[in-house]
mmCIF file of C-alpha atoms in Angstrom:
data_model
loop_
_atom_site.group_PDB
_atom_site.id
_atom_site.type_symbol
_atom_site.label_atom_id
_atom_site.label_comp_id
_atom_site.label_asym_id
_atom_site.label_seq_id
_atom_site.Cartn_x
_atom_site.Cartn_y
_atom_site.Cartn_z
ATOM 1 C CA MET L 1 23.386 -8.330 -13.169
ATOM 2 C CA SER L 2 23.753 -12.138 -12.571
ATOM 3 C CA ASP L 3 21.540 -14.696 -10.399
ATOM 4 C CA LYS L 4 23.632 -13.380 -7.615
ATOM 5 C CA GLN L 5 23.674 -9.707 -7.902
ATOM 6 C CA ASN L 6 19.766 -10.038 -8.093
ATOM 7 C CA ASN L 7 19.303 -11.973 -4.852
ATOM 8 C CA LYS L 8 21.642 -9.936 -2.838
ATOM 9 C CA ALA L 9 19.829 -6.281 -4.243
ATOM 10 C CA LEU L 10 16.217 -8.362 -3.908
ATOM 11 C CA THR L 11 17.508 -8.937 0.310
ATOM 12 C CA PHE L 12 18.735 -5.663 0.191
ATOM 13 C CA LEU L 13 15.725 -3.987 -1.261
ATOM 14 C CA PHE L 14 13.741 -5.805 0.955
ATOM 15 C CA ILE L 15 15.447 -5.233 4.647
ATOM 16 C CA THR L 16 14.792 -1.016 3.008
ATOM 17 C CA VAL L 17 10.927 -1.511 2.110
ATOM 18 C CA LEU L 18 10.597 -3.464 5.828
ATOM 19 C CA ILE L 19 12.189 -0.952 7.610
ATOM 20 C CA ASP L 20 10.094 1.365 5.773
ATOM 21 C CA VAL L 21 7.014 -0.503 6.542
ATOM 22 C CA ILE L 22 8.484 -0.792 10.391
ATOM 23 C CA GLY L 23 7.837 2.806 10.745
ATOM 24 C CA LEU L 24 4.267 3.059 8.902
ATOM 25 C CA GLY L 25 3.165 0.495 11.126
ATOM 26 C CA VAL L 26 4.493 2.324 14.327
ATOM 27 C CA ILE L 27 2.152 5.349 14.327
ATOM 28 C CA ILE L 28 -0.967 3.502 13.185
ATOM 29 C CA PRO L 29 -2.150 2.361 17.009
ATOM 30 C CA VAL L 30 -2.077 5.995 18.216
ATOM 31 C CA LEU L 31 -2.715 8.520 15.215
ATOM 32 C CA PRO L 32 -6.137 8.499 16.291
ATOM 33 C CA LYS L 33 -5.727 9.422 19.712
ATOM 34 C CA LEU L 34 -3.059 12.276 18.402
ATOM 35 C CA ILE L 35 -5.664 13.733 16.175
ATOM 36 C CA GLU L 36 -8.412 13.649 19.147
ATOM 37 C CA GLU L 37 -6.009 15.347 21.235
ATOM 38 C CA LEU L 38 -5.518 18.094 18.699
ATOM 39 C CA ILE L 39 -9.178 18.837 17.926
ATOM 40 C CA GLY L 40 -10.517 18.165 21.238
ATOM 41 C CA GLY L 41 -13.014 16.501 20.092
ATOM 42 C CA SER L 42 -14.738 12.369 20.080
ATOM 43 C CA LEU L 43 -13.303 9.645 17.838
ATOM 44 C CA SER L 44 -15.912 9.797 15.109
ATOM 45 C CA ASP L 45 -14.848 13.243 14.597
ATOM 46 C CA ALA L 46 -11.398 12.331 14.416
ATOM 47 C CA SER L 47 -12.308 9.525 11.918
ATOM 48 C CA ARG L 48 -12.882 12.653 9.494
ATOM 49 C CA TYR L 49 -9.658 14.741 10.039
ATOM 50 C CA SER L 50 -7.878 11.387 9.373
ATOM 51 C CA ALA L 51 -9.842 11.389 6.086
ATOM 52 C CA TRP L 52 -8.245 14.543 4.849
ATOM 53 C CA LEU L 53 -4.714 13.582 5.943
ATOM 54 C CA GLY L 54 -5.350 11.138 3.627
ATOM 55 C CA VAL L 55 -6.469 13.501 1.067
ATOM 56 C CA ALA L 56 -3.708 15.648 1.259
ATOM 57 C CA TYR L 57 -1.072 13.015 1.377
ATOM 58 C CA GLY L 58 -2.921 11.280 -1.457
ATOM 59 C CA LEU L 59 -3.331 14.704 -4.011
ATOM 60 C CA MET L 60 0.487 15.472 -3.105
ATOM 61 C CA GLN L 61 1.547 11.644 -4.531
ATOM 62 C CA PHE L 62 -1.283 11.778 -7.610
ATOM 63 C CA VAL L 63 0.768 15.104 -9.038
ATOM 64 C CA PHE L 64 4.376 13.908 -7.930
ATOM 65 C CA SER L 65 4.408 10.093 -8.109
ATOM 66 C CA PRO L 66 4.941 10.449 -11.849
ATOM 67 C CA VAL L 67 7.509 12.672 -11.551
ATOM 68 C CA LEU L 68 8.834 10.215 -9.635
ATOM 69 C CA GLY L 69 8.695 7.491 -11.878
ATOM 70 C CA ALA L 70 9.905 9.164 -14.816
ATOM 71 C CA LEU L 71 12.789 10.468 -12.765
ATOM 72 C CA SER L 72 13.767 6.896 -11.609
ATOM 73 C CA ASP L 73 13.798 6.237 -15.490
ATOM 74 C CA ARG L 74 16.159 8.779 -16.238
ATOM 75 C CA TYR L 75 18.404 8.464 -12.903
ATOM 76 C CA GLY L 76 17.952 5.149 -11.896
ATOM 77 C CA ARG L 77 15.951 3.733 -8.758
ATOM 78 C CA ARG L 78 18.021 4.550 -5.922
ATOM 79 C CA PRO L 79 18.063 8.420 -5.784
ATOM 80 C CA VAL L 80 14.191 8.102 -6.040
ATOM 81 C CA LEU L 81 14.001 5.542 -3.168
ATOM 82 C CA LEU L 82 16.059 7.797 -0.786
ATOM 83 C CA ILE L 83 14.119 10.981 -1.343
ATOM 84 C CA SER L 84 11.055 9.314 -0.452
ATOM 85 C CA LEU L 85 12.622 7.828 2.443
ATOM 86 C CA PHE L 86 13.747 10.403 3.994
ATOM 87 C CA GLY L 87 10.791 12.855 3.069
ATOM 88 C CA LEU L 88 8.734 10.344 5.228
ATOM 89 C CA GLY L 89 11.114 11.105 8.229
ATOM 90 C CA LEU L 90 10.311 14.276 7.904
ATOM 91 C CA ASP L 91 6.703 13.475 7.948
ATOM 92 C CA TYR L 92 7.035 12.125 11.232
ATOM 93 C CA VAL L 93 9.349 14.793 12.928
ATOM 94 C CA PHE L 94 5.997 17.390 11.462
ATOM 95 C CA MET L 95 3.974 15.264 13.447
ATOM 96 C CA ALA L 96 5.367 14.291 16.507
ATOM 97 C CA LEU L 97 6.511 18.062 17.186
ATOM 98 C CA ALA L 98 2.490 18.759 16.049
ATOM 99 C CA PRO L 99 1.106 21.870 18.287
ATOM 100 C CA GLY L 100 -2.181 21.646 16.058
ATOM 101 C CA ILE L 101 -3.573 19.716 13.556
ATOM 102 C CA ALA L 102 -2.048 21.944 10.624
ATOM 103 C CA TRP L 103 1.537 20.893 11.311
ATOM 104 C CA LEU L 104 0.124 17.019 10.806
ATOM 105 C CA PHE L 105 -1.209 18.594 7.397
ATOM 106 C CA VAL L 106 2.168 19.680 6.325
ATOM 107 C CA GLY L 107 3.792 16.515 7.831
ATOM 108 C CA ARG L 108 1.429 14.312 5.221
ATOM 109 C CA THR L 109 1.915 16.896 1.893
ATOM 110 C CA ILE L 110 5.805 16.637 2.679
ATOM 111 C CA ALA L 111 5.251 12.696 2.470
ATOM 112 C CA GLY L 112 3.206 13.150 -0.361
ATOM 113 C CA ILE L 113 5.650 15.021 -2.348
ATOM 114 C CA CYS L 114 8.306 12.823 -1.927
ATOM 115 C CA GLY L 115 6.385 10.319 -2.505
ATOM 116 C CA ALA L 116 6.228 6.173 -0.964
ATOM 117 C CA SER L 117 8.644 4.037 -1.403
ATOM 118 C CA PHE L 118 6.720 1.007 -2.984
ATOM 119 C CA SER L 119 6.239 2.539 -6.131
ATOM 120 C CA THR L 120 10.352 2.747 -6.960
ATOM 121 C CA ALA L 121 10.452 -0.539 -5.202
ATOM 122 C CA GLY L 122 8.172 -2.064 -7.389
ATOM 123 C CA ALA L 123 10.495 -0.129 -10.570
ATOM 124 C CA TYR L 124 13.437 -1.734 -8.732
ATOM 125 C CA ILE L 125 12.096 -5.156 -8.477
ATOM 126 C CA ALA L 126 11.118 -5.650 -12.584
ATOM 127 C CA ASP L 127 14.611 -4.309 -13.266
ATOM 128 C CA VAL L 128 15.854 -7.243 -11.238
ATOM 129 C CA SER L 129 13.485 -9.932 -12.229
ATOM 130 C CA PRO L 130 13.169 -12.329 -15.492
ATOM 131 C CA PRO L 131 9.544 -11.953 -16.558
ATOM 132 C CA GLU L 132 8.177 -15.309 -15.016
ATOM 133 C CA LYS L 133 9.284 -14.466 -11.865
ATOM 134 C CA ARG L 134 8.117 -10.905 -11.025
ATOM 135 C CA ALA L 135 4.647 -11.584 -10.004
ATOM 136 C CA GLN L 136 6.411 -13.822 -6.725
ATOM 137 C CA ASN L 137 9.031 -11.529 -6.313
ATOM 138 C CA PHE L 138 6.813 -8.783 -5.607
ATOM 139 C CA GLY L 139 5.494 -11.140 -3.266
ATOM 140 C CA LEU L 140 8.776 -9.665 -1.267
ATOM 141 C CA LEU L 141 6.646 -6.252 -1.251
ATOM 142 C CA GLY L 142 4.013 -8.087 0.476
ATOM 143 C CA VAL L 143 6.421 -10.065 2.860
ATOM 144 C CA ALA L 144 7.908 -6.868 3.599
ATOM 145 C CA PHE L 145 4.950 -5.210 4.518
ATOM 146 C CA GLY L 146 3.804 -8.304 6.589
ATOM 147 C CA VAL L 147 7.005 -8.618 8.585
ATOM 148 C CA GLY L 148 7.042 -4.791 9.570
ATOM 149 C CA PHE L 149 3.306 -5.432 10.229
ATOM 150 C CA ILE L 150 4.495 -7.632 12.661
ATOM 151 C CA ILE L 151 6.584 -5.542 14.432
ATOM 152 C CA GLY L 152 5.826 -2.034 14.330
ATOM 153 C CA PRO L 153 2.272 -2.147 15.623
ATOM 154 C CA MET L 154 3.741 -4.260 18.769
ATOM 155 C CA ILE L 155 6.395 -1.404 19.025
ATOM 156 C CA GLY L 156 3.352 1.147 18.761
ATOM 157 C CA GLY L 157 1.271 -0.300 21.085
ATOM 158 C CA ILE L 158 4.014 -0.531 23.429
ATOM 159 C CA CYS L 159 5.525 3.320 23.013
ATOM 160 C CA GLY L 160 1.914 4.318 22.613
ATOM 161 C CA SER L 161 1.608 3.903 26.779
ATOM 162 C CA TRP L 162 4.132 6.300 27.161
ATOM 163 C CA GLY L 163 2.233 9.122 25.435
ATOM 164 C CA SER L 164 0.730 9.460 21.796
ATOM 165 C CA ARG L 165 3.911 11.414 20.374
ATOM 166 C CA VAL L 166 6.566 8.969 21.587
ATOM 167 C CA PRO L 167 5.515 5.810 18.629
ATOM 168 C CA PHE L 168 5.862 9.209 15.621
ATOM 169 C CA PHE L 169 9.584 9.923 17.289
ATOM 170 C CA VAL L 170 10.444 5.915 16.874
ATOM 171 C CA ALA L 171 8.853 6.031 13.613
ATOM 172 C CA ALA L 172 11.201 9.020 12.289
ATOM 173 C CA SER L 173 14.289 7.361 13.637
ATOM 174 C CA PHE L 174 13.487 4.568 11.846
ATOM 175 C CA SER L 175 12.605 5.915 8.310
ATOM 176 C CA LEU L 176 16.102 8.292 8.942
ATOM 177 C CA LEU L 177 18.061 5.142 9.544
ATOM 178 C CA ASN L 178 16.345 3.545 6.762
ATOM 179 C CA PHE L 179 17.605 6.467 4.680
ATOM 180 C CA ILE L 180 21.219 5.999 6.089
ATOM 181 C CA TYR L 181 21.370 1.942 5.079
ATOM 182 C CA GLY L 182 20.130 3.023 1.688
ATOM 183 C CA TYR L 183 22.359 5.520 1.017
ATOM 184 C CA PHE L 184 25.540 2.832 1.842
ATOM 185 C CA VAL L 185 24.354 -0.001 0.865
ATOM 186 C CA LEU L 186 21.158 -0.513 -1.556
ATOM 187 C CA PRO L 187 22.763 -0.893 -4.910
ATOM 188 C CA GLU L 188 21.415 0.993 -7.960
ATOM 189 C CA SER L 189 18.869 -1.447 -10.492
ATOM 190 C CA LEU L 190 19.047 0.503 -13.797
ATOM 191 C CA ALA L 191 21.575 -0.047 -16.159
ATOM 192 C CA VAL L 192 22.835 3.198 -18.005
ATOM 193 C CA ALA L 193 22.193 1.570 -21.324
ATOM 194 C CA ASN L 194 18.372 1.039 -19.893
ATOM 195 C CA ARG L 195 18.171 4.670 -19.056
ATOM 196 C CA ARG L 196 15.582 6.711 -21.192
ATOM 197 C CA LYS L 197 15.452 11.235 -21.327
ATOM 198 C CA PHE L 198 12.748 13.306 -19.229
ATOM 199 C CA ASP L 199 9.563 14.160 -20.766
ATOM 200 C CA TRP L 200 7.135 16.445 -19.051
ATOM 201 C CA LYS L 201 4.642 15.157 -21.377
ATOM 202 C CA ARG L 202 4.559 11.748 -19.554
ATOM 203 C CA ALA L 203 5.899 12.640 -15.991
ATOM 204 C CA ASN L 204 2.627 14.131 -14.758
ATOM 205 C CA PRO L 205 -0.937 12.029 -13.512
ATOM 206 C CA VAL L 206 -2.945 12.789 -17.073
ATOM 207 C CA GLY L 207 -0.210 11.739 -19.316
ATOM 208 C CA ALA L 208 1.003 8.638 -17.247
ATOM 209 C CA LEU L 209 -2.547 7.188 -17.346
ATOM 210 C CA LEU L 210 -2.814 8.395 -20.816
ATOM 211 C CA THR L 211 0.464 5.893 -21.292
ATOM 212 C CA LEU L 212 -1.349 3.016 -20.375
ATOM 213 C CA LYS L 213 -3.796 2.901 -23.766
ATOM 214 C CA ARG L 214 -0.994 1.847 -25.509
ATOM 215 C CA TYR L 215 -1.084 -1.701 -23.317
ATOM 216 C CA PRO L 216 -4.532 -3.412 -24.087
ATOM 217 C CA VAL L 217 -4.272 -5.986 -21.223
ATOM 218 C CA ILE L 218 -3.314 -3.283 -18.676
ATOM 219 C CA SER L 219 -5.800 -0.359 -19.746
ATOM 220 C CA GLY L 220 -8.486 -3.088 -19.081
ATOM 221 C CA LEU L 221 -7.363 -3.803 -15.066
ATOM 222 C CA VAL L 222 -6.818 -0.204 -14.916
ATOM 223 C CA VAL L 223 -10.635 -0.329 -13.222
ATOM 224 C CA THR L 224 -9.756 -3.659 -10.698
ATOM 225 C CA PHE L 225 -6.582 -2.056 -10.074
ATOM 226 C CA LEU L 226 -8.753 1.349 -9.164
ATOM 227 C CA LEU L 227 -11.335 -0.631 -7.276
ATOM 228 C CA LEU L 228 -8.831 -3.004 -5.356
ATOM 229 C CA PHE L 229 -7.287 -0.428 -3.828
ATOM 230 C CA MET L 230 -10.435 2.148 -3.073
ATOM 231 C CA ALA L 231 -11.772 -1.582 -1.469
ATOM 232 C CA GLY L 232 -8.993 -1.746 1.015
ATOM 233 C CA LYS L 233 -9.035 1.980 2.249
ATOM 234 C CA SER L 234 -12.279 0.276 3.868
ATOM 235 C CA VAL L 235 -10.154 -1.347 6.270
ATOM 236 C CA GLU L 236 -7.061 0.564 6.439
ATOM 237 C CA SER L 237 -9.100 3.788 6.904
ATOM 238 C CA THR L 238 -11.514 2.743 9.130
ATOM 239 C CA TRP L 239 -10.273 -0.435 11.073
ATOM 240 C CA THR L 240 -8.630 0.843 14.287
ATOM 241 C CA PHE L 241 -12.095 3.600 14.505
ATOM 242 C CA TYR L 242 -14.258 0.530 14.230
ATOM 243 C CA THR L 243 -12.914 -1.747 16.474
ATOM 244 C CA MET L 244 -11.915 0.993 19.183
ATOM 245 C CA LEU L 245 -15.895 1.896 18.902
ATOM 246 C CA LYS L 246 -17.373 -1.551 18.661
ATOM 247 C CA PHE L 247 -15.182 -3.953 20.873
ATOM 248 C CA ASP L 248 -13.780 -1.106 22.907
ATOM 249 C CA TRP L 249 -10.171 -2.075 21.500
ATOM 250 C CA ASN L 250 -7.350 -0.250 23.151
ATOM 251 C CA THR L 251 -3.857 0.482 21.395
ATOM 252 C CA PHE L 252 -2.335 -2.465 22.541
ATOM 253 C CA TRP L 253 -5.344 -4.488 20.949
ATOM 254 C CA VAL L 254 -5.372 -2.449 17.897
ATOM 255 C CA GLY L 255 -1.498 -2.639 17.409
ATOM 256 C CA LEU L 256 -1.734 -7.179 18.212
ATOM 257 C CA SER L 257 -4.689 -7.100 15.712
ATOM 258 C CA LEU L 258 -2.374 -5.521 12.698
ATOM 259 C CA SER L 259 0.541 -7.567 13.901
ATOM 260 C CA VAL L 260 -1.507 -10.676 12.957
ATOM 261 C CA VAL L 261 -2.283 -9.032 9.901
ATOM 262 C CA GLY L 262 1.652 -9.004 9.354
ATOM 263 C CA ILE L 263 2.123 -12.633 10.261
ATOM 264 C CA LEU L 264 -0.623 -13.792 8.009
ATOM 265 C CA VAL L 265 0.650 -11.353 5.157
ATOM 266 C CA ALA L 266 4.148 -12.389 5.597
ATOM 267 C CA GLY L 267 2.789 -16.197 5.005
ATOM 268 C CA VAL L 268 1.026 -15.624 1.896
ATOM 269 C CA GLN L 269 3.299 -13.500 0.299
ATOM 270 C CA GLY L 270 6.600 -14.791 1.514
ATOM 271 C CA GLY L 271 5.373 -18.399 0.669
ATOM 272 C CA LEU L 272 1.892 -19.041 -0.126
ATOM 273 C CA ILE L 273 2.068 -17.156 -3.102
ATOM 274 C CA ARG L 274 5.218 -19.240 -4.470
ATOM 275 C CA ILE L 275 2.694 -22.772 -4.729
ATOM 276 C CA VAL L 276 -0.187 -20.594 -6.097
ATOM 277 C CA ILE L 277 1.047 -18.449 -8.856
ATOM 278 C CA PRO L 278 3.252 -21.352 -10.789
ATOM 279 C CA LYS L 279 0.734 -23.667 -9.890
ATOM 280 C CA LEU L 280 -2.839 -22.046 -10.672
ATOM 281 C CA GLY L 281 -1.061 -19.374 -12.792
ATOM 282 C CA GLN L 282 -1.716 -15.346 -12.522
ATOM 283 C CA LYS L 283 -5.153 -15.164 -14.373
ATOM 284 C CA LYS L 284 -6.964 -17.438 -11.977
ATOM 285 C CA THR L 285 -4.713 -16.410 -8.932
ATOM 286 C CA VAL L 286 -6.140 -12.882 -9.561
ATOM 287 C CA PHE L 287 -10.242 -13.923 -9.708
ATOM 288 C CA ILE L 288 -9.337 -16.344 -6.689
ATOM 289 C CA GLY L 289 -7.784 -14.099 -4.687
ATOM 290 C CA LEU L 290 -10.611 -10.940 -5.295
ATOM 291 C CA SER L 291 -13.544 -13.453 -4.435
ATOM 292 C CA LEU L 292 -11.377 -14.139 -0.994
ATOM 293 C CA TYR L 293 -11.296 -10.348 -0.069
ATOM 294 C CA VAL L 294 -14.522 -9.386 -0.649
ATOM 295 C CA LEU L 295 -15.605 -12.495 1.883
ATOM 296 C CA GLY L 296 -13.245 -11.345 4.068
ATOM 297 C CA LEU L 297 -14.864 -7.366 4.237
ATOM 298 C CA VAL L 298 -18.662 -8.748 4.378
ATOM 299 C CA LEU L 299 -17.400 -11.505 7.029
ATOM 300 C CA PHE L 300 -15.822 -7.915 8.921
ATOM 301 C CA ALA L 301 -18.316 -5.808 8.874
ATOM 302 C CA PHE L 302 -21.321 -8.474 10.335
ATOM 303 C CA ALA L 303 -18.668 -9.396 13.471
ATOM 304 C CA THR L 304 -20.239 -9.538 16.746
ATOM 305 C CA LYS L 305 -17.240 -9.947 18.822
ATOM 306 C CA GLY L 306 -13.753 -8.702 18.793
ATOM 307 C CA TRP L 307 -12.257 -12.502 18.268
ATOM 308 C CA MET L 308 -14.143 -12.844 15.261
ATOM 309 C CA MET L 309 -12.173 -10.054 13.781
ATOM 310 C CA PHE L 310 -8.935 -12.153 14.304
ATOM 311 C CA ALA L 311 -10.371 -14.737 12.824
ATOM 312 C CA PHE L 312 -12.018 -13.415 9.736
ATOM 313 C CA LEU L 313 -8.412 -11.623 9.071
ATOM 314 C CA VAL L 314 -7.465 -15.474 7.744
ATOM 315 C CA PRO L 315 -9.258 -15.080 4.499
ATOM 316 C CA TYR L 316 -8.878 -11.492 3.678
ATOM 317 C CA CYS L 317 -5.315 -11.829 4.263
ATOM 318 C CA LEU L 318 -5.750 -15.033 1.819
ATOM 319 C CA GLY L 319 -6.777 -12.621 -0.698
ATOM 320 C CA GLY L 320 -3.027 -11.193 -0.776
ATOM 321 C CA ILE L 321 -2.675 -13.402 -3.505
ATOM 322 C CA ALA L 322 -4.438 -11.390 -6.360
ATOM 323 C CA GLY L 323 -2.094 -7.972 -6.060
ATOM 324 C CA PRO L 324 1.219 -9.817 -6.913
ATOM 325 C CA ALA L 325 -0.321 -11.907 -9.686
ATOM 326 C CA LEU L 326 -2.268 -8.063 -10.723
ATOM 327 C CA GLN L 327 1.228 -6.492 -10.543
ATOM 328 C CA GLY L 328 2.888 -9.629 -12.841
ATOM 329 C CA ILE L 329 0.604 -9.306 -15.667
ATOM 330 C CA MET L 330 0.693 -5.548 -15.841
ATOM 331 C CA SER L 331 4.654 -5.711 -15.710
ATOM 332 C CA SER L 332 5.038 -8.082 -17.955
ATOM 333 C CA GLN L 333 3.373 -5.480 -20.691
ATOM 334 C CA VAL L 334 6.002 -3.320 -20.452
ATOM 335 C CA PRO L 335 9.418 -2.777 -21.762
ATOM 336 C CA VAL L 336 12.341 -2.203 -19.210
ATOM 337 C CA ASN L 337 12.980 0.977 -19.671
ATOM 338 C CA ALA L 338 9.473 1.986 -18.973
ATOM 339 C CA GLN L 339 9.123 0.119 -15.982
ATOM 340 C CA GLY L 340 9.628 3.428 -13.812
ATOM 341 C CA GLU L 341 6.804 4.775 -15.835
ATOM 342 C CA LEU L 342 4.166 2.131 -15.289
ATOM 343 C CA GLN L 343 4.791 2.287 -11.584
ATOM 344 C CA GLY L 344 4.329 5.910 -11.479
ATOM 345 C CA ALA L 345 1.141 5.387 -13.418
ATOM 346 C CA LEU L 346 -0.241 2.930 -10.945
ATOM 347 C CA THR L 347 1.154 4.825 -7.773
ATOM 348 C CA SER L 348 -0.932 7.711 -9.013
ATOM 349 C CA LEU L 349 -3.813 5.539 -9.454
ATOM 350 C CA MET L 350 -3.274 4.227 -5.619
ATOM 351 C CA SER L 351 -3.064 8.331 -5.212
ATOM 352 C CA LEU L 352 -6.256 8.603 -6.220
ATOM 353 C CA THR L 353 -7.401 6.142 -3.863
ATOM 354 C CA THR L 354 -6.069 7.853 -0.946
ATOM 355 C CA ILE L 355 -7.565 10.844 -1.717
ATOM 356 C CA LEU L 356 -11.313 9.903 -2.618
ATOM 357 C CA GLY L 357 -11.007 6.357 -0.310
ATOM 358 C CA PRO L 358 -10.783 7.841 3.051
ATOM 359 C CA LEU L 359 -13.120 10.576 1.988
ATOM 360 C CA MET L 360 -15.450 8.057 1.635
ATOM 361 C CA MET L 361 -14.558 4.939 4.137
ATOM 362 C CA ASN L 362 -14.397 7.579 6.884
ATOM 363 C CA ASN L 363 -17.245 9.269 5.963
ATOM 364 C CA LEU L 364 -19.610 6.407 6.148
ATOM 365 C CA PHE L 365 -18.116 5.313 9.376
ATOM 366 C CA TYR L 366 -18.892 8.577 10.501
ATOM 367 C CA TYR L 367 -22.165 8.499 9.089
ATOM 368 C CA PHE L 368 -23.240 5.255 10.729
ATOM 369 C CA THR L 369 -21.812 5.756 14.013
ATOM 370 C CA ARG L 370 -22.636 9.677 14.728
ATOM 371 C CA GLU L 371 -25.205 10.704 17.261
ATOM 372 C CA ASN L 372 -28.315 11.010 15.119
ATOM 373 C CA THR L 373 -27.627 8.461 12.387
ATOM 374 C CA PRO L 374 -30.722 7.164 11.030
ATOM 375 C CA TYR L 375 -29.212 3.262 11.253
ATOM 376 C CA TYR L 376 -26.150 2.359 13.212
ATOM 377 C CA PHE L 377 -24.001 0.335 11.246
ATOM 378 C CA PRO L 378 -20.418 0.348 11.888
ATOM 379 C CA GLY L 379 -19.434 -1.544 8.711
ATOM 380 C CA ALA L 380 -20.916 0.206 6.295
ATOM 381 C CA ALA L 381 -17.346 1.159 4.479
ATOM 382 C CA PHE L 382 -16.585 -2.532 5.036
ATOM 383 C CA ILE L 383 -19.750 -3.650 2.825
ATOM 384 C CA ALA L 384 -18.882 -0.974 0.110
ATOM 385 C CA GLY L 385 -15.618 -2.065 -0.212
ATOM 386 C CA ALA L 386 -16.989 -5.508 -0.706
ATOM 387 C CA ILE L 387 -19.343 -4.058 -3.815
ATOM 388 C CA MET L 388 -16.561 -2.532 -5.531
ATOM 389 C CA LEU L 389 -14.587 -5.867 -5.310
ATOM 390 C CA PHE L 390 -17.100 -7.181 -6.607
ATOM 391 C CA ILE L 391 -17.561 -4.941 -9.771
ATOM 392 C CA GLY L 392 -13.511 -5.104 -10.058
ATOM 393 C CA ILE L 393 -13.742 -8.710 -10.419
ATOM 394 C CA LEU L 394 -16.467 -8.056 -13.092
ATOM 395 C CA PHE L 395 -13.532 -5.843 -15.331
ATOM 396 C CA ALA L 396 -11.227 -8.192 -14.527
ATOM 397 C CA VAL L 397 -12.847 -11.374 -16.470
ATOM 398 C CA ARG L 398 -13.142 -9.271 -19.581
ATOM 399 C CA SER L 399 -9.466 -7.664 -19.977
ATOM 400 C CA LEU L 400 -8.235 -11.350 -18.860
ATOM 401 C CA LYS L 401 -9.956 -12.781 -21.450
ATOM 402 C CA HIS L 402 -7.537 -13.243 -23.871
ATOM 403 C CA TYR L 403 -4.485 -12.903 -21.999
ATOM 404 C CA GLN L 404 -2.008 -15.594 -22.409
ATOM 405 C CA GLN L 405 0.772 -16.121 -19.531
ATOM 406 C CA PRO L 406 4.650 -15.915 -20.811
ATOM 407 C CA PRO L 407 6.366 -18.965 -21.217
ATOM 408 C CA PRO L 408 9.005 -19.410 -18.586
ATOM 409 C CA ALA L 409 12.583 -18.175 -19.529
ATOM 410 C CA GLU L 410 14.978 -21.458 -20.963
ATOM 411 C CA LYS L 411 17.670 -22.152 -19.175
ATOM 412 C CA PRO L 412 20.965 -21.654 -20.252
ATOM 413 C CA VAL L 413 23.018 -24.807 -21.746
ATOM 414 C CA PRO L 414 26.147 -25.276 -19.566
#
């Protein structure tokens, strides 16, 4: 593709992922309430069911992400991305119509099998980006995430006042419209010449993860990557429960806080990383970003007023400079026709955190907030996340000791 075609493809991809994230953001403020209604229990009880819903999704994604990654290397990114979008739309429909908690598990299973759009989107970006621009372009996913979380939770908070199921119908509409948009507009990014045969030995979670051993820098960063996403589950899994319980927030305030997250993430991923990464390099950016994440989590854990959560989002979201830099380093280590395999393997790792993270974080929240808890501390999950990230920094120091950032590509002579 030419530079003009690449920019057009990235714009299409950005819009596709943006609509996907809006749909996700719509349901976050109301999911705890829907679970409460379906189980007839407390908010603390609902957090445990939320954890098991995460496990159902993560387990399916762990098994099927390498398959989708390998299929995208064989048949292209576009069809796999469309399958992901359609599956997510079905998930929201099941959740909107759920007469009981079992239906929510069916919906999450479907979504997990189809896989999230982010892994294929990562391979897509790698296809159309030169190595020296991949980290910045990976930031486009963060911008889409940020803008989507500005719009989505606001819609969810408003629609939630009309009923706990209304936002799920809205989210289903976004996802299915996104599928239609992608079908007619999104171009294919992987040239036929760069495709490779589908191999079941690689298209499974164990085989996909074992292939990372061939790349010394990547294999060393696996632990850091795993711990980064595990730590992130402390916020993803408990934010709504934590703020509702400790500060008595309603769906409006939860939605507003997530919109602030979106604004900050969009600013960091869309602007800041394009300044920071070229200036500091990917290696330093990883360390600074991970350190800011640690600081943000510790501050969340000890916040005493609701307004503090908004203030402490600043250092936490600034930590987002680490993700694109880390992904850029790993992507630069593999050939063009293995980007789907890499993203599938990384998604499998992320899926492991989706299985283990909510179980750990939601149960920590439950244990330290239940009626007969020996020590009341709603922020326990945030502290657990901070400890994980600190360990991740130590592994990154070792892994990146001898890493050299690739030089920028030379501009062609006119």
